[in-house]
PDB file of C-alpha atoms in Angstrom:
ATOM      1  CA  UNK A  14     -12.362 -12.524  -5.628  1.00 35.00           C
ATOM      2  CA  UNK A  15     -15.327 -11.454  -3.522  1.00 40.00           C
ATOM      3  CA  UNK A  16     -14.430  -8.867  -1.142  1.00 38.00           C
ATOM      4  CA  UNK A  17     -16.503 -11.435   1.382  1.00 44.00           C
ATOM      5  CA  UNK A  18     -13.626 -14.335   0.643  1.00 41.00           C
ATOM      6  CA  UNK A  19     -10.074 -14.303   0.678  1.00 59.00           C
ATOM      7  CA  UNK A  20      -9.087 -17.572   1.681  1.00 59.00           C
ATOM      8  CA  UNK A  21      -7.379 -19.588  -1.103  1.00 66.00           C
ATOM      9  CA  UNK A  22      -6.913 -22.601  -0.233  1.00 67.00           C
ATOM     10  CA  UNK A  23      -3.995 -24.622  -2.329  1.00 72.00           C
ATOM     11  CA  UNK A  24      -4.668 -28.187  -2.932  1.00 75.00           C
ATOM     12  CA  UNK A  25      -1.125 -29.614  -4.464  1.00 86.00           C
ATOM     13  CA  UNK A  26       1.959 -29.968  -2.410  1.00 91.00           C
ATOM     14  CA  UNK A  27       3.885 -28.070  -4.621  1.00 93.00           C
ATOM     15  CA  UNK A  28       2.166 -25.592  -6.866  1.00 93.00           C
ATOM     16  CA  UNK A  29       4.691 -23.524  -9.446  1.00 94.00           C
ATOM     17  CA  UNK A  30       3.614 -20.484 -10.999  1.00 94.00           C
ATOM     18  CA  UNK A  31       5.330 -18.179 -14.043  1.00 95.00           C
ATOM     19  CA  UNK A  32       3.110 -16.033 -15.142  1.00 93.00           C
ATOM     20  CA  UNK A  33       3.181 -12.622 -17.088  1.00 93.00           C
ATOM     21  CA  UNK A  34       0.425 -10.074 -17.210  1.00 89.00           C
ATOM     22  CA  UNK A  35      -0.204  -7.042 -18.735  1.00 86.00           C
ATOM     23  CA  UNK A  36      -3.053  -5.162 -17.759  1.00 81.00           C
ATOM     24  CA  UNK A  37      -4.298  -3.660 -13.911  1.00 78.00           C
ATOM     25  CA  UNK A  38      -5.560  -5.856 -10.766  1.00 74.00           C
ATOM     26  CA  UNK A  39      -6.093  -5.520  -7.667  1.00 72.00           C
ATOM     27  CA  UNK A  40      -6.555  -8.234  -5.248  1.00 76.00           C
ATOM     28  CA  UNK A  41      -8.054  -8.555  -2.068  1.00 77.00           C
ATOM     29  CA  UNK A  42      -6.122  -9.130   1.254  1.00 83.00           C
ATOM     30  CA  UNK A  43      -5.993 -13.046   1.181  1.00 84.00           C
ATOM     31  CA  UNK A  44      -4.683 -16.313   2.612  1.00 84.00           C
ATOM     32  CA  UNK A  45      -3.137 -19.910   1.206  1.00 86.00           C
ATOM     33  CA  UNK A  46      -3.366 -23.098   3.138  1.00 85.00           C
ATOM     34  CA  UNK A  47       0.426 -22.918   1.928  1.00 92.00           C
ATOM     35  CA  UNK A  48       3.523 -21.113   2.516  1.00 96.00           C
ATOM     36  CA  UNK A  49       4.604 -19.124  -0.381  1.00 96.00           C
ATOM     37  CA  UNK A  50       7.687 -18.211  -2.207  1.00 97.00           C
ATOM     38  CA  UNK A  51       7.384 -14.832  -3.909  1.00 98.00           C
ATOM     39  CA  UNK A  52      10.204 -13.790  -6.657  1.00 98.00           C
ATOM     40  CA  UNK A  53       9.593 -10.286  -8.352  1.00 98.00           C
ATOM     41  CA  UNK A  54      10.949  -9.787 -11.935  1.00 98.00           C
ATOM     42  CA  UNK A  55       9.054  -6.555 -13.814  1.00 96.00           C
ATOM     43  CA  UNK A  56       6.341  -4.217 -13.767  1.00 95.00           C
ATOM     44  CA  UNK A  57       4.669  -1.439 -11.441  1.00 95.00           C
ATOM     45  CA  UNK A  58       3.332  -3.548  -8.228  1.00 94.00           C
ATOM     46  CA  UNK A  59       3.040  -2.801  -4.732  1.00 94.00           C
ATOM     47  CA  UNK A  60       3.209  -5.893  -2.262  1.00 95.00           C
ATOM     48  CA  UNK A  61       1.027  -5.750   0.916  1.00 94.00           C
ATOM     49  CA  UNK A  62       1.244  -8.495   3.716  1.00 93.00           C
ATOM     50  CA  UNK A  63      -0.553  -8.177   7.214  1.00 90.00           C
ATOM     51  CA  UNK A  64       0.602  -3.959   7.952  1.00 91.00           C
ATOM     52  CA  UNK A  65       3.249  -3.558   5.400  1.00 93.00           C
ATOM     53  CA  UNK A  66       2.982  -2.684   1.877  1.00 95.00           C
ATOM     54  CA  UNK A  67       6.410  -2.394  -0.412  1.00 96.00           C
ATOM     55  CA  UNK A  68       6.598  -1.043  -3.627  1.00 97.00           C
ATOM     56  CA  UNK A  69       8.385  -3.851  -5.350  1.00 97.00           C
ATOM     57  CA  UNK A  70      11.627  -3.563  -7.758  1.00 97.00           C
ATOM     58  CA  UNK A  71      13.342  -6.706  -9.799  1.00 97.00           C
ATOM     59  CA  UNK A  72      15.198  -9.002  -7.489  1.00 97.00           C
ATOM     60  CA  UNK A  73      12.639  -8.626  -4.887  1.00 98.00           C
ATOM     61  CA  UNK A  74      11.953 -11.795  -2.569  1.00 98.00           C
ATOM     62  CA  UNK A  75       9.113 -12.665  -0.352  1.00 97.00           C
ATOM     63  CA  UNK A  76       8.464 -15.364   2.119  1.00 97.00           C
ATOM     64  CA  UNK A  77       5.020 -15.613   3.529  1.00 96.00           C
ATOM     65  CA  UNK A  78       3.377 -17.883   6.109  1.00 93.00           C
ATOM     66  CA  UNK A  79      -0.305 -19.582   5.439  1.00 89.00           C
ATOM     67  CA  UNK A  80      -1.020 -17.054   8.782  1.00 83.00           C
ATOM     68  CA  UNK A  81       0.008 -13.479   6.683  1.00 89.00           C
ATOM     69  CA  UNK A  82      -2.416 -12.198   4.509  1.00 88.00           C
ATOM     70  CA  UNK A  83      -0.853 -10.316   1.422  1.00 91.00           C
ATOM     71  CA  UNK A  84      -2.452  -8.786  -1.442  1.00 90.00           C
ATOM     72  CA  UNK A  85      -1.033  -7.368  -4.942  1.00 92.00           C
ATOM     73  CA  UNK A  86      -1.704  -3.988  -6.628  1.00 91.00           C
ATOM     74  CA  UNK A  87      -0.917  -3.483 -10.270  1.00 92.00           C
ATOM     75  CA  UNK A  88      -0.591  -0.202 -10.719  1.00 89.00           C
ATOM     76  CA  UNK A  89      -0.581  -0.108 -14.507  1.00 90.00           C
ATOM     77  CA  UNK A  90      -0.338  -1.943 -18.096  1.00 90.00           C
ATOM     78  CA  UNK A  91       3.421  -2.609 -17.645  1.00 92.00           C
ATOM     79  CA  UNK A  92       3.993  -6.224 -17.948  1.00 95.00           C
ATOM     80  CA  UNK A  93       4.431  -7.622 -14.591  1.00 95.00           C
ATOM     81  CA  UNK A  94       5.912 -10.954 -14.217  1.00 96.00           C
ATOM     82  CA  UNK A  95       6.716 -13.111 -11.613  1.00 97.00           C
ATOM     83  CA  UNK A  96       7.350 -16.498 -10.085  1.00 97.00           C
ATOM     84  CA  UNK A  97       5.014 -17.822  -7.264  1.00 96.00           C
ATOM     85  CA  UNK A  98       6.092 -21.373  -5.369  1.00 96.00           C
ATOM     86  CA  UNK A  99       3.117 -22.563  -2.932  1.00 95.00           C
ATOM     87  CA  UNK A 100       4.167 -25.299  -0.394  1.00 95.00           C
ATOM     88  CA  UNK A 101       2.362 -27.177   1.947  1.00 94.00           C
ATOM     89  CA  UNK A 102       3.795 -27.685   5.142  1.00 93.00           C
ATOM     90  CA  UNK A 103       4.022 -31.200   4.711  1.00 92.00           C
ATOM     91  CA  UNK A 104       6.323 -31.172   1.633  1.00 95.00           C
ATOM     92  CA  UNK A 105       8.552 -28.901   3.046  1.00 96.00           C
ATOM     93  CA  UNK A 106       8.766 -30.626   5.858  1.00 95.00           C
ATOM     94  CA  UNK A 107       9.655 -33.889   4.185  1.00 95.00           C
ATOM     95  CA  UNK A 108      12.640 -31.969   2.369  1.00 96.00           C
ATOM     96  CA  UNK A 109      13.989 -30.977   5.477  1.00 96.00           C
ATOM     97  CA  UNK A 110      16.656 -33.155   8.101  1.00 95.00           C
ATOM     98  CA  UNK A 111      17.124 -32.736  11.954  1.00 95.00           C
ATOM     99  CA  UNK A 112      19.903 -30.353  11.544  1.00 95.00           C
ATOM    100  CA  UNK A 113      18.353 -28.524   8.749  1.00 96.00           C
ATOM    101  CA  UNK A 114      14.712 -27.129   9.010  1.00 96.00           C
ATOM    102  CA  UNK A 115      13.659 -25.417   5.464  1.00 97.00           C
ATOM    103  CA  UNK A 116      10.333 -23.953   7.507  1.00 96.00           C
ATOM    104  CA  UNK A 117      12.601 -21.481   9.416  1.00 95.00           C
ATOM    105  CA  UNK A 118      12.582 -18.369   6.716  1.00 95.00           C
ATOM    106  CA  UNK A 119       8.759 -18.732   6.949  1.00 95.00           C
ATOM    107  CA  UNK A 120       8.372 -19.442  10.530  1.00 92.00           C
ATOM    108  CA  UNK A 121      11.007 -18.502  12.738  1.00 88.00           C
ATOM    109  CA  UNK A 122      10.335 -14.397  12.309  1.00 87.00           C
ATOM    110  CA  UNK A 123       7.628 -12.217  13.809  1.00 80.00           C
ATOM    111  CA  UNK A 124       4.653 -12.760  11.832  1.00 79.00           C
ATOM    112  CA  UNK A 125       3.825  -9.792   8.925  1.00 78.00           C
ATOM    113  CA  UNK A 126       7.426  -9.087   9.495  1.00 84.00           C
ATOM    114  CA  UNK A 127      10.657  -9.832   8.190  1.00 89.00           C
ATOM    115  CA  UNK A 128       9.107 -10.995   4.520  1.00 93.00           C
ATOM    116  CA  UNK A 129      11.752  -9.103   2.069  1.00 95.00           C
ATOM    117  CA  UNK A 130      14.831  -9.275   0.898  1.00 96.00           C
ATOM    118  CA  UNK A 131      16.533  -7.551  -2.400  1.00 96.00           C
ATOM    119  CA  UNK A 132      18.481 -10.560  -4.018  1.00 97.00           C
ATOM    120  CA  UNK A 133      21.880  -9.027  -5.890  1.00 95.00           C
ATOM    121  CA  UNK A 134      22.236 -10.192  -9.533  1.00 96.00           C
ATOM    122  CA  UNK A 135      24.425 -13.080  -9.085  1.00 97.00           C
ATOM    123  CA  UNK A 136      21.606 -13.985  -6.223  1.00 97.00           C
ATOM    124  CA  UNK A 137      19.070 -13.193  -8.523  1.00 98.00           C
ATOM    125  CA  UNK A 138      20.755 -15.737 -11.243  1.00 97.00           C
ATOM    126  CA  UNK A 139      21.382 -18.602  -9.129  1.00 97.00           C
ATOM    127  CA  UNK A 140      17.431 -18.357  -7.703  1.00 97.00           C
ATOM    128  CA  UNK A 141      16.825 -18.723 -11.555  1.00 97.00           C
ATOM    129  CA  UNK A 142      18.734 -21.225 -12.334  1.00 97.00           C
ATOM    130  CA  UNK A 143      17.195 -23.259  -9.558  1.00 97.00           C
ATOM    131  CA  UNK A 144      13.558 -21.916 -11.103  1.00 97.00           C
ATOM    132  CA  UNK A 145      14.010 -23.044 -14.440  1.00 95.00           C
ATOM    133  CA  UNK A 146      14.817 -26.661 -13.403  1.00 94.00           C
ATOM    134  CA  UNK A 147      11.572 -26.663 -11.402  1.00 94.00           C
ATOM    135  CA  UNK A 148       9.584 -25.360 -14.381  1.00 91.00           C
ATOM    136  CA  UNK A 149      11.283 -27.438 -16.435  1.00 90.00           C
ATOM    137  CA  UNK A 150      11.422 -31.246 -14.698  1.00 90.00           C
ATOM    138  CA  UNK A 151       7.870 -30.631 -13.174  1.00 81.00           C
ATOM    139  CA  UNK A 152       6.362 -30.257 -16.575  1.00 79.00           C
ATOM    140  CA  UNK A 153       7.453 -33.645 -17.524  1.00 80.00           C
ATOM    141  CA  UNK A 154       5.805 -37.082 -16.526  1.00 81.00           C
ATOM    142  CA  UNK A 155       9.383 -39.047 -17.194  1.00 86.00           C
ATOM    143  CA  UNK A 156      11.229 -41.394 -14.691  1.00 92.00           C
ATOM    144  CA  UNK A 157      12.852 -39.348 -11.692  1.00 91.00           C
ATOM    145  CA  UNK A 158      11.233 -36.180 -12.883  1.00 91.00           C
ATOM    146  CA  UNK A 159       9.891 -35.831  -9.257  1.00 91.00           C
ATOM    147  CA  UNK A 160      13.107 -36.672  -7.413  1.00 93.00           C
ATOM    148  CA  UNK A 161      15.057 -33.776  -9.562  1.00 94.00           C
ATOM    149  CA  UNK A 162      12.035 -31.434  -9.125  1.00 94.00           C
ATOM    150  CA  UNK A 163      11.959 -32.226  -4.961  1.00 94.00           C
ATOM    151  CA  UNK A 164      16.417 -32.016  -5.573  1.00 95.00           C
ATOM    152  CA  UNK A 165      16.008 -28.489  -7.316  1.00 96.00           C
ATOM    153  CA  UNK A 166      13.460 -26.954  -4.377  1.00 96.00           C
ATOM    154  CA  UNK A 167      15.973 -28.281  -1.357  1.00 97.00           C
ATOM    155  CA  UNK A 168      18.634 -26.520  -3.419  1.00 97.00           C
ATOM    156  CA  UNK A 169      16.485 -23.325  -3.861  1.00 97.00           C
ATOM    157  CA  UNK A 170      15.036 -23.252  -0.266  1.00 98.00           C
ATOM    158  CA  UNK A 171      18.673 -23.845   1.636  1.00 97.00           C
ATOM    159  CA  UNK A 172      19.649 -20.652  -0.460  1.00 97.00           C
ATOM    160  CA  UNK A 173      17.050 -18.677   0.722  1.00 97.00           C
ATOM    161  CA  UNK A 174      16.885 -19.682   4.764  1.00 97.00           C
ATOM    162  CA  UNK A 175      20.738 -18.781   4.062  1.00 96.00           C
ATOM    163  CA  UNK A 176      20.322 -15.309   2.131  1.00 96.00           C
ATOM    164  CA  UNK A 177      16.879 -14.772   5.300  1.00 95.00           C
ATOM    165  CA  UNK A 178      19.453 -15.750   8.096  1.00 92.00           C
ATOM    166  CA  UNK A 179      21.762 -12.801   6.708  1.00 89.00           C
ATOM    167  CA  UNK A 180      19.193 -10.470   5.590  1.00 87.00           C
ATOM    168  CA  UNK A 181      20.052  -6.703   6.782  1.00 86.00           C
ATOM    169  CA  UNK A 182      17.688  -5.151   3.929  1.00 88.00           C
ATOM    170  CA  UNK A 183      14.991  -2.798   5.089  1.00 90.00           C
ATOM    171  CA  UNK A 184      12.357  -2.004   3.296  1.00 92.00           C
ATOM    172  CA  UNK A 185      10.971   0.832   2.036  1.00 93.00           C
ATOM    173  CA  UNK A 186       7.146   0.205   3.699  1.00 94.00           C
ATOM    174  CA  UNK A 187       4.395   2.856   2.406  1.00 94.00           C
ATOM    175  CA  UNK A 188       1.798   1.402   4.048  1.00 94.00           C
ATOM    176  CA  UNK A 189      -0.486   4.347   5.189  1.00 93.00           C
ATOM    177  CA  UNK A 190      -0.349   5.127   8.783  1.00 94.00           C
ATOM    178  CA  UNK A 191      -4.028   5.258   9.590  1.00 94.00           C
ATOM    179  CA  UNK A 192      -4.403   1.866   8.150  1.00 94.00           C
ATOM    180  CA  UNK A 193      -1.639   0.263   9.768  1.00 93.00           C
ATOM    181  CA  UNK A 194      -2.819   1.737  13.014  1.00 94.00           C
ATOM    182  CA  UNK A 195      -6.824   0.166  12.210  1.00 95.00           C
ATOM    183  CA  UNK A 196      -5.610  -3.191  11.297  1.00 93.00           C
ATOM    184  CA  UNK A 197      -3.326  -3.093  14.420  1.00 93.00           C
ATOM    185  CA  UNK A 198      -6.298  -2.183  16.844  1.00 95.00           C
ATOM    186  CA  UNK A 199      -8.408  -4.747  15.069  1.00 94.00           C
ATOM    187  CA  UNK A 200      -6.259  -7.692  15.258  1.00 91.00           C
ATOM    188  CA  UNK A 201      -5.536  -6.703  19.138  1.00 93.00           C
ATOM    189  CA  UNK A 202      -9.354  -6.190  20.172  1.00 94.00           C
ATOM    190  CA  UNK A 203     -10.774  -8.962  17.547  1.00 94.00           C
ATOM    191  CA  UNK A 204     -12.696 -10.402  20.825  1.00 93.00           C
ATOM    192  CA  UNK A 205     -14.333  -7.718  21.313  1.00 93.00           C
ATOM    193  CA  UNK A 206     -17.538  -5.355  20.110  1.00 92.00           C
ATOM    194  CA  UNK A 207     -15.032  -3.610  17.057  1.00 92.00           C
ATOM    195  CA  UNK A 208     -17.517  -0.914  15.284  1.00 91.00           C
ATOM    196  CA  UNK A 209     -16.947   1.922  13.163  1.00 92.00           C
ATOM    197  CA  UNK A 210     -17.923   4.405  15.781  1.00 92.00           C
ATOM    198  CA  UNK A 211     -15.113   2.991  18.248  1.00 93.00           C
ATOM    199  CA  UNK A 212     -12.568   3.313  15.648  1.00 94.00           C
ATOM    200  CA  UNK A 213     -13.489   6.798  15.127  1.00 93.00           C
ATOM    201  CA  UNK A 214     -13.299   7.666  18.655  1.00 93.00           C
ATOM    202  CA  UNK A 215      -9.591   5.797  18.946  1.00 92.00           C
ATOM    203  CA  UNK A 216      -8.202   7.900  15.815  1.00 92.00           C
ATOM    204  CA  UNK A 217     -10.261  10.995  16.359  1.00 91.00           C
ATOM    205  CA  UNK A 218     -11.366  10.621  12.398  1.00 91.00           C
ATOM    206  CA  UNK A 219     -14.447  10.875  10.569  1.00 91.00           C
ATOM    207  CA  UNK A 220     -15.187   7.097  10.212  1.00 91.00           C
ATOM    208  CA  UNK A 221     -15.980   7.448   6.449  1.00 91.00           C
ATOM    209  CA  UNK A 222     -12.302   8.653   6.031  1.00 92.00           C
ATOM    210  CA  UNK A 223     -11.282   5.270   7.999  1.00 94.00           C
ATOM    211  CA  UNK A 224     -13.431   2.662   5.721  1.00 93.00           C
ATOM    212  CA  UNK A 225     -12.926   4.454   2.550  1.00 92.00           C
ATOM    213  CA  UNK A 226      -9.200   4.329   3.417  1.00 92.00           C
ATOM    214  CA  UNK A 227      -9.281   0.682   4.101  1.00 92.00           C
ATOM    215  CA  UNK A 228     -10.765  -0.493   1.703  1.00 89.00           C
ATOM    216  CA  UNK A 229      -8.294   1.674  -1.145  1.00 87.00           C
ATOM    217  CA  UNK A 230      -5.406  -0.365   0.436  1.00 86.00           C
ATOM    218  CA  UNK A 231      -6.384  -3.387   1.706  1.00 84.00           C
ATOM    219  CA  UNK A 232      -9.366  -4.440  -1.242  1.00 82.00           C
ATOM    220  CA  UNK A 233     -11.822  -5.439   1.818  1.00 85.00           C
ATOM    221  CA  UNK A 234     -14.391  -3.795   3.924  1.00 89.00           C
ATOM    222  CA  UNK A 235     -13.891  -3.429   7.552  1.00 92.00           C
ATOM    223  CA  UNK A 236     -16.261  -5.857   8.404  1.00 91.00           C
ATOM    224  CA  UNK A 237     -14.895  -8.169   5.788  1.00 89.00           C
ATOM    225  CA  UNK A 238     -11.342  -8.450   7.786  1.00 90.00           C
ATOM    226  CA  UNK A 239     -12.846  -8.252  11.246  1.00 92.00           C
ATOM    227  CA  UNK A 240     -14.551 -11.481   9.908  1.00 91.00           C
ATOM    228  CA  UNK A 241     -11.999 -12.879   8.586  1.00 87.00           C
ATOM    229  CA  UNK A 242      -9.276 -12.349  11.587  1.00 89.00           C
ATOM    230  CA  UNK A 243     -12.027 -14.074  14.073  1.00 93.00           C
ATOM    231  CA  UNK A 244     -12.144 -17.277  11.707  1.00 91.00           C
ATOM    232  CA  UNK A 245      -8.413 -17.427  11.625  1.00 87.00           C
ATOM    233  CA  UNK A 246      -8.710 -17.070  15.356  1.00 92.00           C
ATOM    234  CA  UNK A 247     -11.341 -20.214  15.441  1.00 93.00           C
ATOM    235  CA  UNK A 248      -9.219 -22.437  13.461  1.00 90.00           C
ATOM    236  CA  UNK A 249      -6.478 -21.993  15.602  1.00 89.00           C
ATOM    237  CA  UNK A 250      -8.473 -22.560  18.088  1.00 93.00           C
ATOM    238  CA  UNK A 251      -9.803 -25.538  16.429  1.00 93.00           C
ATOM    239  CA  UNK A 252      -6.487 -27.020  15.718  1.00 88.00           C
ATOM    240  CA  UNK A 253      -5.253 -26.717  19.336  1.00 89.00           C
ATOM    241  CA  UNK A 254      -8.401 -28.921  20.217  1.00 90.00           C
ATOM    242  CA  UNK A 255     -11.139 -26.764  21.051  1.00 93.00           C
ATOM    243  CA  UNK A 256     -15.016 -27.558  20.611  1.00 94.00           C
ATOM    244  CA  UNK A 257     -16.817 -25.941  17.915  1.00 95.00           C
ATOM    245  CA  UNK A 258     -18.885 -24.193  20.734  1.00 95.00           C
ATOM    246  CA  UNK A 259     -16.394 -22.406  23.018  1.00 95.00           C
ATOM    247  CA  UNK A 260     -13.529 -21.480  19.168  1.00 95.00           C
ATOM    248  CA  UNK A 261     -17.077 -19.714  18.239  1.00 95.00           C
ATOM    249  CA  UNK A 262     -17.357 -17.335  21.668  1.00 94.00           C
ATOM    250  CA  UNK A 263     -13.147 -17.351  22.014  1.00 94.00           C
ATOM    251  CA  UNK A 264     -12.918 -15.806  18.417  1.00 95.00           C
ATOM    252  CA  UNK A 265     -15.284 -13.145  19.070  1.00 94.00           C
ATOM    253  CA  UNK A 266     -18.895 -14.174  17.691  1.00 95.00           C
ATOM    254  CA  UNK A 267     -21.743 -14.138  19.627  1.00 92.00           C
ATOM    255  CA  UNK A 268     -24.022 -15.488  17.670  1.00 93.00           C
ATOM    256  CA  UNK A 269     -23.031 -19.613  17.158  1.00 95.00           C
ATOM    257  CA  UNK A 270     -25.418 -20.084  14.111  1.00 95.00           C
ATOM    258  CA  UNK A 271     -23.665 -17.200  12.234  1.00 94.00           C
ATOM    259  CA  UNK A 272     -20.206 -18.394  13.485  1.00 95.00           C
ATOM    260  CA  UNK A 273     -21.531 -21.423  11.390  1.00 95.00           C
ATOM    261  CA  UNK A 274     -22.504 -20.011   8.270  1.00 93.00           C
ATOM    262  CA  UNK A 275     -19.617 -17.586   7.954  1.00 92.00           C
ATOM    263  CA  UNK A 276     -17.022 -20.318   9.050  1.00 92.00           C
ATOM    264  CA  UNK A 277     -18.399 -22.416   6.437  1.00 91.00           C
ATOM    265  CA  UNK A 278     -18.884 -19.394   3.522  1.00 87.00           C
ATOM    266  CA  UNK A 279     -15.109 -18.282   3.866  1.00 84.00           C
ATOM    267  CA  UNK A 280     -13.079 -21.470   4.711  1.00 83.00           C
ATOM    268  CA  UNK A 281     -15.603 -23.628   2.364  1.00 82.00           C
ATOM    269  CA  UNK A 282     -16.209 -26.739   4.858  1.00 89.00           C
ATOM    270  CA  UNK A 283     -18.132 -26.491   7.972  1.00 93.00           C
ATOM    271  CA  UNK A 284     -16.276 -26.392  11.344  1.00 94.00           C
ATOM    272  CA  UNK A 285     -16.525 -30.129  12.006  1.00 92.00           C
ATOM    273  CA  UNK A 286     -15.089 -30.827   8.809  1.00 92.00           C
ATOM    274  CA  UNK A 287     -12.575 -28.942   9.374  1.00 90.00           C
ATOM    275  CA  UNK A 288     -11.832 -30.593  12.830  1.00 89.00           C
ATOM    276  CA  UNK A 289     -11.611 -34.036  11.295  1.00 85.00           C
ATOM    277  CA  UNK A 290      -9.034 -32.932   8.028  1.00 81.00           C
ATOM    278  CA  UNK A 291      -7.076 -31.946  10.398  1.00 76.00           C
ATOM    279  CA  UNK A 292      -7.211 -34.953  12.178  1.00 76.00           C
ATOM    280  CA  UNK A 293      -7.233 -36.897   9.347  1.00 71.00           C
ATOM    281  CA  UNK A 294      -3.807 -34.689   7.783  1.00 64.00           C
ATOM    282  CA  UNK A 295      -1.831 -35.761  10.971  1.00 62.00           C
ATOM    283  CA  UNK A 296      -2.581 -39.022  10.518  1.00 60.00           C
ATOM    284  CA  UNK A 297      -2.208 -39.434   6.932  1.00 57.00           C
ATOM    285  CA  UNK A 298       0.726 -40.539   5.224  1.00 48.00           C
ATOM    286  CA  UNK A 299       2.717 -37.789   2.418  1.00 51.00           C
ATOM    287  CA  UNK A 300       1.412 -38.263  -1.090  1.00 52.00           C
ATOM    288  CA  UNK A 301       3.295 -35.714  -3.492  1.00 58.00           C
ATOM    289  CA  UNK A 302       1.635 -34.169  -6.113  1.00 63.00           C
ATOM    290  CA  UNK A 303       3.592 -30.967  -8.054  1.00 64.00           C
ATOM    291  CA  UNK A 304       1.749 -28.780 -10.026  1.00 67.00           C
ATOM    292  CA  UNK A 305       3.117 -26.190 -12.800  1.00 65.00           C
ATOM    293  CA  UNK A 306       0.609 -23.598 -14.219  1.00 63.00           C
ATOM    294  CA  UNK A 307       2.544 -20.625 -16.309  1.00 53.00           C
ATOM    295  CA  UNK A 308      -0.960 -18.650 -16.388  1.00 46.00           C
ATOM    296  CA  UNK A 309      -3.026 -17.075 -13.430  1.00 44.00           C
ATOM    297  CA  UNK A 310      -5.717 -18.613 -12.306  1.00 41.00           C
TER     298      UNK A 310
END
């Protein structure tokens, strides 16, 4: 992934991942047009989302919003597996009842907080069991495969608002302090003129020592996630109705033909097309479509 584009954008409603590796990556801070379920099983990772970075251990679970960006870092050849469940809003929301709202582990938290819990064993065994009927009725194209798949991910997402609504585990966060405190000042001034020199004046550091530390922990360039927080900004901005004119200036570019070509480079449709799948989303009816893939993309 290009240090220049970390959006990923997921295009079933339900996307089911089991995957094994053996061998180092590192990822760059990035985003899903899904929320995303996040079980830990083996191997030598740490798990970064927005400020926070957790070096992971079995039984680790995450819940993260389409808003948090997140990264992985394998840290060596150990085999590293674990289970990833992307979920569009939409499907999630079609799962859930008026007294029961399956968005609330992702959504109903301070944002880049609140992510992780450490499941016990017998937790641990009944988030499997729920796992291996996904995986295993979502890789079949027989009658009522779909309704056990959608019966199996109710089941599995009650379980873990339940286990979030009684979580009391705190991390252990590792995230360096210097880059905690840059990403915080960015994402508070990301309207403004943000430059290496005025970082080095806020932290009284050489600003070398700030980018090169950035970049070891978050896999992007400064300028790459000042970008990339002012287009998040603009399509907010463009989903609470604003014109393509005044998201550009209220996100913190001042140039409206750049604001163009970068909205366009990292999201991969222009800002008008944008506008009108969103429109177009609302509007539209819920077609499901599950996906399993056991290998990374």
């Amino acid at each position: 992934m290009s240090s220049e584009y970390f959006y990923d954008p997921i295009q079933p409603e339900l996307l089911y991942r089991h995957p094994s590796t053996s061998y180092k990556l590192e990822s760059s801070y990035h985003r899903h047009n899904a929320y995303e379920i996040f079980l830990f099983l083996k191997g030598h990772v740490h798990f970064y989302v927005d400020h926070r970075c957790y070096p992971m251990q079995r039984g680790d679970l995450l819940v993260i919003s389409p808003d948090e960006m997140h990264r992985t870092l394998i840290l060596d050849e150990t085999v590293y597996e674990r289970i990833t469940i992307n979920l569009k809003k939409t499907y999630i929301s079609q799962l859930s009842t008026v007294l029961t709202n399956l968005l609330s582990c992702f959504d109903h938290r301070p944002q880049g907080t609140g992510n992780i819990i450490h499941l016990q064993d017998d937790q641990l065994n009944q988030l499997l069991y729920w796992t291996r009927q996904i995986e295993h009725y979502a890789s079949y194209n027989m009658f009522g495969a779909d309704v056990r798949t959608n019966a199996a991910m109710a089941q599995m997402l009650v379980l873990i608002n339940q286990w979030f609504q009684h979580n009391t585990f705190v991390p252990q966060d590792i995230m360096p302090e210097l880059v905690r405190k840059t990403m915080q000042y960015i994402d508070k001034h990301i309207t403004q003129d943000i430059t290496l020199g005025v970082l080095s004046e806020e932290f009284y550091m050489n600003s070398t020592s700030i980018s090169r530390q950035f970049k070891k922990h978050t896999g992007l360039t400064l300028r790459s996630y000042i970008l990339g927080r002012r287009i998040e900004l603009a399509k907010l901005h463009l989903r609470d109705g604003m014109s393509i004119t005044d998201a550009c200036y209220q996100s913190g570019f001042s140039d409206y033909a750049n604001f163009i070509r970068s909205f366009t480079k990292i999201v991969g449709i222009s800002p008008g097309k944008y506008m009108k799948q969103r429109r177009e989303a609302v509007a539209s009816p819920f077609s499901q479509q599950i996906i399993t893939n056991n290998i990374m993309p």
